[in-house]
Short mmCIF file of C-alpha atoms in Angstrom, two decimals:
data_model
loop_
_atom_site.label_atom_id
_atom_site.label_comp_id
_atom_site.label_asym_id
_atom_site.label_seq_id
_atom_site.Cartn_x
_atom_site.Cartn_y
_atom_site.Cartn_z
CA UNK E 6 0.00 0.00 0.00
CA UNK E 7 1.20 3.60 -0.45
CA UNK E 8 3.22 5.19 2.30
CA UNK E 9 1.07 7.35 4.63
CA UNK E 10 1.92 10.98 5.27
CA UNK E 11 5.61 11.10 6.29
CA UNK E 12 4.84 12.87 9.57
CA UNK E 13 2.84 11.48 12.45
CA UNK E 14 0.60 13.98 14.21
CA UNK E 15 1.30 14.58 17.91
CA UNK E 16 -2.02 13.01 19.01
CA UNK E 17 -1.23 9.81 17.10
CA UNK E 18 2.28 9.79 18.51
CA UNK E 19 0.97 10.13 22.04
CA UNK E 20 -1.58 7.40 21.38
CA UNK E 21 1.17 5.05 20.17
CA UNK E 22 3.35 5.88 23.20
CA UNK E 23 0.39 5.22 25.52
CA UNK E 24 0.64 1.54 24.61
CA UNK E 25 3.42 1.38 27.20
CA UNK E 26 0.85 2.28 29.86
CA UNK E 27 -1.16 -0.79 28.99
CA UNK E 28 1.88 -3.04 28.70
CA UNK E 29 3.36 -1.93 32.01
CA UNK E 30 0.01 -2.25 33.75
CA UNK E 31 -0.11 -5.92 32.73
CA UNK E 32 3.56 -6.77 33.17
CA UNK E 33 4.21 -4.65 36.24
CA UNK E 34 1.33 -6.10 38.25
CA UNK E 35 2.65 -9.63 37.72
CA UNK E 36 6.29 -8.64 38.19
CA UNK E 37 5.78 -6.76 41.46
CA UNK E 38 3.17 -8.89 43.21
CA UNK E 39 3.28 -12.49 41.98
CA UNK E 40 6.24 -13.83 43.96
CA UNK E 41 5.02 -12.08 47.09
CA UNK E 42 1.55 -13.61 46.73
CA UNK E 43 2.95 -17.06 45.99
CA UNK E 44 5.07 -17.05 49.14
CA UNK E 45 2.80 -15.13 51.51
CA UNK E 46 -0.60 -16.43 50.40
CA UNK E 47 0.05 -19.90 49.04
CA UNK E 48 2.93 -20.55 51.43
CA UNK E 49 5.30 -21.71 48.69
CA UNK E 50 9.00 -21.80 49.49
CA UNK E 51 10.80 -18.76 48.12
CA UNK E 52 13.03 -20.98 45.99
CA UNK E 53 10.01 -22.73 44.46
CA UNK E 54 8.18 -19.46 43.80
CA UNK E 55 11.30 -17.91 42.28
CA UNK E 56 11.89 -21.05 40.22
CA UNK E 57 8.33 -20.94 38.86
CA UNK E 58 8.73 -17.32 37.80
CA UNK E 59 12.19 -18.04 36.40
CA UNK E 60 10.82 -20.92 34.29
CA UNK E 61 7.99 -18.74 32.97
CA UNK E 62 10.44 -16.00 32.02
CA UNK E 63 12.70 -18.49 30.26
CA UNK E 64 9.66 -19.60 28.26
CA UNK E 65 8.81 -15.96 27.64
CA UNK E 66 12.34 -15.21 26.42
CA UNK E 67 12.41 -18.28 24.16
CA UNK E 68 9.19 -17.18 22.46
CA UNK E 69 10.51 -13.82 21.25
CA UNK E 70 12.88 -15.00 18.47
CA UNK E 71 10.10 -17.14 16.99
CA UNK E 72 7.56 -14.34 17.21
CA UNK E 73 10.07 -11.87 15.75
CA UNK E 74 10.74 -14.20 12.82
CA UNK E 75 6.99 -14.63 12.27
CA UNK E 76 6.46 -10.86 12.38
CA UNK E 77 9.15 -10.25 9.77
CA UNK E 78 7.52 -12.80 7.45
CA UNK E 79 3.92 -11.77 8.13
CA UNK E 80 2.07 -9.86 5.43
CA UNK E 81 -1.63 -9.23 6.01
CA UNK E 82 -4.22 -6.48 5.40
CA UNK E 83 -3.79 -5.64 9.10
CA UNK E 84 -0.03 -5.16 8.72
CA UNK E 85 3.07 -6.90 10.03
CA UNK E 86 2.17 -6.56 13.68
CA UNK E 87 -1.60 -5.99 13.89
CA UNK E 88 -2.64 -9.68 14.03
CA UNK E 89 -0.06 -10.43 16.73
CA UNK E 90 -1.17 -7.43 18.80
CA UNK E 91 -4.85 -8.40 18.63
CA UNK E 92 -4.35 -12.07 19.45
CA UNK E 93 -1.67 -11.42 22.05
CA UNK E 94 -3.72 -8.79 23.87
CA UNK E 95 -6.78 -11.04 24.11
CA UNK E 96 -4.72 -13.96 25.44
CA UNK E 97 -2.81 -11.78 27.91
CA UNK E 98 -5.96 -10.20 29.37
CA UNK E 99 -7.80 -13.50 29.83
CA UNK E 100 -4.80 -15.33 31.32
CA UNK E 101 -4.02 -12.37 33.62
CA UNK E 102 -7.49 -12.60 35.12
CA UNK E 103 -7.17 -16.36 35.46
CA UNK E 104 -3.73 -16.06 37.09
CA UNK E 105 -4.84 -13.76 39.89
CA UNK E 106 -8.15 -15.56 40.38
CA UNK E 107 -6.39 -18.91 40.77
CA UNK E 108 -3.77 -17.43 43.11
CA UNK E 109 -6.45 -15.80 45.27
CA UNK E 110 -8.37 -19.08 45.49
CA UNK E 111 -5.22 -21.05 46.41
CA UNK E 112 -5.61 -23.25 43.34
CA UNK E 113 -3.12 -26.03 42.52
CA UNK E 114 0.29 -24.73 41.51
CA UNK E 115 0.04 -26.52 38.14
CA UNK E 116 -3.00 -24.42 37.14
CA UNK E 117 -1.26 -21.23 38.24
CA UNK E 118 1.81 -22.22 36.22
CA UNK E 119 -0.34 -22.87 33.13
CA UNK E 120 -2.09 -19.50 33.34
CA UNK E 121 1.28 -17.81 33.87
CA UNK E 122 2.69 -19.53 30.76
CA UNK E 123 -0.30 -18.40 28.67
CA UNK E 124 0.14 -14.86 29.98
CA UNK E 125 3.79 -14.91 28.91
CA UNK E 126 2.80 -16.09 25.43
CA UNK E 127 0.17 -13.40 24.94
CA UNK E 128 2.38 -10.69 26.35
CA UNK E 129 5.31 -11.71 24.14
CA UNK E 130 3.15 -11.31 21.02
CA UNK E 131 1.88 -7.84 21.89
CA UNK E 132 5.13 -6.57 23.41
CA UNK E 133 7.38 -7.54 20.49
CA UNK E 134 4.93 -6.04 18.03
CA UNK E 135 4.48 -2.74 19.86
CA UNK E 136 8.25 -2.33 20.30
CA UNK E 137 9.06 -3.17 16.67
CA UNK E 138 6.53 -0.58 15.50
CA UNK E 139 9.01 2.03 16.74
CA UNK E 140 11.22 1.19 13.75
CA UNK E 141 8.23 1.44 11.39
CA UNK E 142 7.38 4.97 12.54
CA UNK E 143 10.91 6.28 13.15
CA UNK E 144 11.14 7.76 9.65
CA UNK E 145 8.02 9.79 10.38
CA UNK E 146 9.33 11.50 13.52
CA UNK E 147 12.08 14.01 14.17
CA UNK E 148 13.86 12.06 16.91
CA UNK E 149 12.98 8.51 17.91
CA UNK E 150 14.71 9.07 21.23
CA UNK E 151 11.95 11.46 22.18
CA UNK E 152 9.34 8.92 21.13
CA UNK E 153 11.03 6.34 23.34
CA UNK E 154 11.00 8.80 26.23
CA UNK E 155 7.28 9.46 25.70
CA UNK E 156 6.73 5.71 25.81
CA UNK E 157 8.53 5.57 29.12
CA UNK E 158 6.41 8.42 30.46
CA UNK E 159 3.37 6.19 30.04
CA UNK E 160 5.25 3.26 31.58
CA UNK E 161 5.94 5.47 34.60
CA UNK E 162 2.30 6.50 34.84
CA UNK E 163 1.34 2.83 34.87
CA UNK E 164 3.81 2.13 37.68
CA UNK E 165 2.36 5.10 39.59
CA UNK E 166 -1.12 3.63 39.15
CA UNK E 167 0.18 0.28 40.39
CA UNK E 168 1.73 1.93 43.43
CA UNK E 169 -1.67 3.41 44.24
CA UNK E 170 -3.54 0.10 44.03
CA UNK E 171 -0.76 -2.08 45.47
CA UNK E 172 -2.28 -2.23 48.98
CA UNK E 173 -5.47 -3.65 47.49
CA UNK E 174 -3.49 -6.32 45.68
CA UNK E 175 -1.18 -7.49 48.45
CA UNK E 176 -3.30 -7.17 51.58
CA UNK E 177 -4.89 -10.39 50.39
CA UNK E 178 -1.71 -12.19 51.42
CA UNK E 179 -3.76 -13.99 54.01
CA UNK E 180 -5.76 -17.13 53.25
CA UNK E 181 -8.22 -16.15 56.01
CA UNK E 182 -9.62 -13.19 54.05
CA UNK E 183 -12.49 -14.13 51.74
CA UNK E 184 -12.09 -12.96 48.17
CA UNK E 185 -15.55 -11.49 47.84
CA UNK E 186 -15.04 -9.11 50.77
CA UNK E 187 -12.19 -7.16 49.10
CA UNK E 188 -11.60 -5.01 46.03
CA UNK E 189 -9.20 -7.61 44.62
CA UNK E 190 -11.87 -9.11 42.36
CA UNK E 191 -12.53 -5.74 40.72
CA UNK E 192 -8.83 -4.93 40.43
CA UNK E 193 -7.87 -8.20 38.76
CA UNK E 194 -10.51 -7.55 36.08
CA UNK E 195 -10.22 -3.77 35.75
CA UNK E 196 -6.42 -3.62 35.45
CA UNK E 197 -6.09 -6.03 32.48
CA UNK E 198 -9.13 -4.62 30.68
CA UNK E 199 -7.72 -1.08 30.89
CA UNK E 200 -4.26 -2.33 29.92
CA UNK E 201 -5.49 -4.37 26.96
CA UNK E 202 -7.73 -1.57 25.68
CA UNK E 203 -4.85 0.93 25.78
CA UNK E 204 -2.62 -1.43 23.79
CA UNK E 205 -5.23 -1.88 21.07
CA UNK E 206 -5.80 1.88 20.81
CA UNK E 207 -2.03 2.41 20.51
CA UNK E 208 -1.88 0.09 17.49
CA UNK E 209 -4.96 1.63 15.89
CA UNK E 210 -3.33 5.08 16.06
CA UNK E 211 -0.41 4.01 13.83
CA UNK E 212 -1.92 1.09 11.91
CA UNK E 213 -1.36 2.88 8.60
CA UNK E 214 2.41 2.75 9.18
CA UNK E 215 2.13 -0.87 10.28
CA UNK E 216 0.27 -1.78 7.10
CA UNK E 217 2.92 -0.11 4.95
CA UNK E 218 5.77 -2.47 4.10
CA UNK E 219 8.80 -1.47 2.09
CA UNK E 220 8.57 -3.86 -0.83
CA UNK E 221 12.34 -3.81 -1.21
CA UNK E 222 12.54 -5.65 2.10
CA UNK E 223 11.61 -9.05 0.78
CA UNK E 224 9.98 -11.51 3.15
CA UNK E 225 12.09 -14.61 3.67
CA UNK E 226 11.52 -17.90 5.47
CA UNK E 227 15.11 -17.97 6.70
CA UNK E 228 16.44 -16.27 9.78
CA UNK E 229 19.24 -13.80 9.01
CA UNK E 230 21.53 -13.28 11.96
CA UNK E 231 24.64 -12.00 10.19
CA UNK E 232 23.81 -8.40 10.99
CA UNK E 233 23.08 -9.22 14.61
CA UNK E 234 26.71 -10.29 15.06
CA UNK E 235 28.03 -6.78 14.47
CA UNK E 236 30.04 -5.83 17.54
CA UNK E 237 28.10 -2.65 18.24
CA UNK E 238 24.79 -4.52 17.99
CA UNK E 239 26.02 -7.17 20.42
CA UNK E 240 27.16 -4.48 22.85
CA UNK E 241 23.76 -2.76 22.69
CA UNK E 242 21.99 -6.05 23.38
CA UNK E 243 24.39 -6.72 26.27
CA UNK E 244 23.66 -3.33 27.86
CA UNK E 245 19.94 -4.08 27.75
CA UNK E 246 20.45 -7.54 29.23
CA UNK E 247 22.66 -6.34 32.10
CA UNK E 248 20.17 -3.60 32.97
CA UNK E 249 17.33 -6.14 32.87
CA UNK E 250 19.24 -8.50 35.17
CA UNK E 251 20.00 -5.99 37.91
CA UNK E 252 17.66 -2.98 37.85
CA UNK E 253 14.26 -4.74 38.17
CA UNK E 254 15.49 -6.43 41.37
CA UNK E 255 14.37 -3.29 43.21
CA UNK E 256 10.76 -3.94 42.19
CA UNK E 257 10.96 -7.65 43.02
CA UNK E 258 12.46 -7.03 46.47
CA UNK E 259 10.60 -3.84 47.46
CA UNK E 260 7.67 -5.61 49.13
CA UNK E 261 10.05 -7.79 51.15
CA UNK E 262 12.20 -4.78 52.04
CA UNK E 263 9.16 -2.81 53.18
CA UNK E 264 7.97 -5.75 55.28
CA UNK E 265 11.28 -6.72 56.89
CA UNK E 266 13.04 -3.33 57.18
CA UNK E 267 10.17 -0.84 57.46
CA UNK E 268 7.68 -3.11 59.18
CA UNK E 269 4.78 -2.50 56.78
CA UNK E 270 4.27 -4.07 53.34
CA UNK E 271 2.29 -1.08 52.08
CA UNK E 272 5.37 1.13 52.54
CA UNK E 273 6.49 -0.35 49.22
CA UNK E 274 3.84 1.86 47.63
CA UNK E 275 5.67 4.94 48.91
CA UNK E 276 9.01 3.69 47.58
CA UNK E 277 7.57 2.84 44.17
CA UNK E 278 5.64 6.09 44.08
CA UNK E 279 8.78 8.09 44.85
CA UNK E 280 10.70 6.24 42.16
CA UNK E 281 8.02 6.92 39.57
CA UNK E 282 7.84 10.56 40.63
CA UNK E 283 11.57 10.84 39.96
CA UNK E 284 11.09 9.16 36.60
CA UNK E 285 8.37 11.57 35.52
CA UNK E 286 10.06 14.73 36.81
CA UNK E 287 13.31 13.87 35.00
CA UNK E 288 11.69 13.21 31.62
CA UNK E 289 12.07 16.84 30.44
CA UNK E 290 15.82 16.47 31.04
CA UNK E 291 16.08 13.39 28.82
CA UNK E 292 13.77 14.96 26.22
CA UNK E 293 16.17 17.89 26.09
CA UNK E 294 19.34 15.80 25.96
CA UNK E 295 18.19 13.10 23.53
CA UNK E 296 18.63 15.02 20.24
CA UNK E 297 21.65 16.99 21.48
CA UNK E 298 24.19 14.25 22.05
CA UNK E 299 24.99 10.61 21.48
CA UNK E 300 22.53 8.19 23.02
CA UNK E 301 25.28 6.05 24.65
CA UNK E 302 26.73 9.10 26.40
CA UNK E 303 23.30 10.24 27.57
CA UNK E 304 22.57 6.73 28.87
CA UNK E 305 25.83 6.81 30.86
CA UNK E 306 24.58 9.87 32.75
CA UNK E 307 21.27 8.10 33.33
CA UNK E 308 23.02 5.05 34.79
CA UNK E 309 25.17 7.28 36.97
CA UNK E 310 22.05 8.84 38.50
CA UNK E 311 20.52 5.41 38.99
CA UNK E 312 23.62 4.10 40.77
CA UNK E 313 23.76 7.21 42.97
CA UNK E 314 20.17 6.79 44.09
CA UNK E 315 20.52 3.10 44.93
CA UNK E 316 23.80 3.66 46.79
CA UNK E 317 22.20 6.45 48.83
CA UNK E 318 19.51 3.96 49.83
CA UNK E 319 22.14 1.53 51.09
CA UNK E 320 24.07 4.28 52.87
CA UNK E 321 21.03 5.63 54.67
CA UNK E 322 19.80 2.19 55.75
CA UNK E 323 23.16 1.08 57.15
CA UNK E 324 24.15 4.36 58.84
CA UNK E 325 21.01 5.92 60.30
CA UNK E 326 18.60 3.03 59.92
CA UNK E 327 15.74 2.62 57.45
CA UNK E 328 14.07 6.02 57.26
CA UNK E 329 11.12 6.16 54.86
CA UNK E 330 11.70 9.81 53.87
CA UNK E 331 15.38 9.17 53.06
CA UNK E 332 14.55 6.00 51.17
CA UNK E 333 11.89 7.82 49.15
CA UNK E 334 14.45 10.49 48.22
CA UNK E 335 17.01 7.88 47.15
CA UNK E 336 14.33 6.03 45.18
CA UNK E 337 13.37 9.26 43.41
CA UNK E 338 17.00 9.90 42.43
CA UNK E 339 17.35 6.33 41.16
CA UNK E 340 14.10 6.75 39.25
CA UNK E 341 15.37 9.91 37.55
CA UNK E 342 18.12 7.80 36.03
CA UNK E 343 15.91 4.83 35.22
CA UNK E 344 13.69 6.96 32.99
CA UNK E 345 16.62 7.68 30.68
CA UNK E 346 17.87 4.09 30.85
CA UNK E 347 14.62 2.35 30.03
CA UNK E 348 13.63 4.86 27.35
CA UNK E 349 16.84 5.29 25.37
CA UNK E 350 17.77 1.62 25.11
CA UNK E 351 14.83 1.14 22.74
CA UNK E 352 15.89 4.14 20.67
CA UNK E 353 19.36 2.58 20.37
CA UNK E 354 17.86 -0.72 19.26
CA UNK E 355 15.56 1.03 16.80
CA UNK E 356 18.54 2.85 15.24
CA UNK E 357 20.45 -0.43 14.96
CA UNK E 358 17.43 -2.13 13.34
CA UNK E 359 17.06 0.64 10.76
CA UNK E 360 20.77 0.43 9.90
CA UNK E 361 20.60 -3.35 9.49
CA UNK E 362 17.54 -3.23 7.23
CA UNK E 363 19.20 -0.57 5.08
CA UNK E 364 22.42 -2.57 4.86
CA UNK E 365 20.98 -6.03 4.20
CA UNK E 366 17.72 -5.07 2.44
CA UNK E 367 15.92 -7.63 4.60
CA UNK E 368 13.12 -7.30 7.19
CA UNK E 369 15.25 -7.63 10.32
CA UNK E 370 13.68 -5.22 12.80
CA UNK E 371 11.35 -7.84 14.25
CA UNK E 372 14.22 -10.25 14.80
CA UNK E 373 16.50 -7.62 16.34
CA UNK E 374 13.82 -6.49 18.77
CA UNK E 375 13.05 -10.16 19.44
CA UNK E 376 16.65 -10.96 20.35
CA UNK E 377 16.87 -7.80 22.44
CA UNK E 378 13.75 -8.73 24.40
CA UNK E 379 14.88 -12.38 24.53
CA UNK E 380 18.14 -11.43 26.22
CA UNK E 381 16.41 -9.02 28.58
CA UNK E 382 13.67 -11.44 29.60
CA UNK E 383 16.21 -14.22 30.09
CA UNK E 384 18.20 -11.87 32.32
CA UNK E 385 15.06 -10.91 34.25
CA UNK E 386 14.22 -14.58 34.73
CA UNK E 387 17.73 -15.24 35.99
CA UNK E 388 17.37 -12.35 38.42
CA UNK E 389 14.05 -13.71 39.73
CA UNK E 390 15.52 -17.17 40.13
CA UNK E 391 18.61 -15.90 41.94
CA UNK E 392 16.46 -13.78 44.22
CA UNK E 393 14.30 -16.74 45.19
CA UNK E 394 17.35 -18.96 45.70
CA UNK E 395 19.13 -16.33 47.77
CA UNK E 396 16.05 -15.80 49.93
CA UNK E 397 15.72 -19.52 50.53
CA UNK E 398 19.37 -20.17 51.33
CA UNK E 399 19.55 -17.14 53.64
CA UNK E 400 16.84 -18.61 55.86
CA UNK E 401 13.86 -16.47 54.90
CA UNK E 402 10.63 -17.71 56.41
CA UNK E 403 7.12 -16.32 56.83
CA UNK E 404 7.96 -15.83 60.50
CA UNK E 405 10.34 -12.96 61.42
CA UNK E 406 13.31 -13.21 59.08
CA UNK E 407 16.90 -13.75 60.17
CA UNK E 408 19.45 -10.93 59.92
CA UNK E 409 21.13 -12.74 57.04
CA UNK E 410 17.92 -12.82 55.06
CA UNK E 411 17.27 -9.15 55.89
CA UNK E 412 20.74 -8.30 54.57
CA UNK E 413 20.01 -10.37 51.46
CA UNK E 414 16.84 -8.38 50.88
CA UNK E 415 18.76 -5.12 51.30
CA UNK E 416 21.35 -6.29 48.78
CA UNK E 417 18.77 -7.20 46.15
CA UNK E 418 16.80 -3.99 46.72
CA UNK E 419 19.67 -1.49 46.45
CA UNK E 420 23.20 -2.92 46.15
CA UNK E 421 22.79 -5.14 43.08
CA UNK E 422 20.82 -2.55 41.07
CA UNK E 423 23.62 -0.04 41.71
CA UNK E 424 26.20 -2.61 40.57
CA UNK E 425 24.22 -3.21 37.38
CA UNK E 426 24.27 0.48 36.47
CA UNK E 427 28.03 0.68 37.03
CA UNK E 428 28.58 -2.29 34.69
CA UNK E 429 26.36 -0.65 32.05
CA UNK E 430 28.39 2.56 32.22
CA UNK E 431 31.50 0.57 31.23
CA UNK E 432 29.66 -1.20 28.39
CA UNK E 433 28.28 2.07 27.04
CA UNK E 434 31.79 3.48 27.01
CA UNK E 435 32.78 0.56 24.74
CA UNK E 436 29.83 1.37 22.44
CA UNK E 437 30.94 4.99 22.33
CA UNK E 438 34.50 4.01 21.37
CA UNK E 439 33.25 1.64 18.67
CA UNK E 440 31.01 4.35 17.20
CA UNK E 441 33.95 6.73 16.96
CA UNK E 442 36.04 4.08 15.16
CA UNK E 443 33.27 3.52 12.60
CA UNK E 444 33.01 7.24 11.94
#
């Protein structure tokens, strides 16, 4: 079909970016609450709960290369990604509802594992497709870095919404509370319906660009990985994977930290809220910097802020004791860096995808995004598994935790995320040097 108008109107651009609100509403709810509910409500051992989540994330990661290959081959009246978004959204919404319903009813672990696997499948389809659309629309915008930052704005708003409803989701961590007497039933239906509807609206806003396919990029049944082996591409994928391994540990451990160090599980809402506030307030900074310098250099500053915030959290906890106000401040500083990190990595990947498609004259953006998400999800799964294993081996129990397990929780909440940002700073320096050599 003919190429639509070369510029995307601001309302359409905002609508596309809002898809991240829906995605993060679905993913974030599962990521933040599931392990806590499995251990506190079902009474599963931390190692078993972490292993279940790890296995589901390995499945999730393994799906992305296949879905990316399918997307690059797919040609339909709905576009390259439309069918995957529609089917994936429907499956993700239904399985999300089933997952939380089964967990609340203390159903057999096998049923919970099945619903979690179906959720991962549906989410992989819609997530890969929405991310790869960034390459499709990049030619129609002035700076794709700003688009990526707008996407992260909506991700942050979703996290803020989750922080607000978190008490309603986790106060059910008691098998004595009947499901019908709480707002959990409404939340586990309302959250996925809102999330799924936002994702569909995001695709509808840019479906004309999705339906346009450069005919010079011939569809092929074979997977082409030659371009993915370019050293700069590998470094970019590695940065994303390292960030995905370490930085989300804060979210996974925040409920445990709030319970064991602050004495109240709902204090996690304040920590997450402060982090999201920092993310949102810093977005104008990254919007300003994105078109004015190299993305790797800008991401180094973002990781430096992230590391500073997490290290301040450790310092305050170990010197003066866990003070909620101080921890909220450190979380906000870390969040100001995370907004640049999470946003600009997708702009870097989009630039790499566009270069590869131009060089090889093949539809490779789906596969590149697939391998990027594959490596990140595999890293996230590894992080969840290590967290569960560390909790179990450190003696964590539902009764008051030992000091070793409390220290383990502190390490996973603040120390390891800071370490991850420091590693990423070194990797981004290597990307910067490689870029200068190419020029």
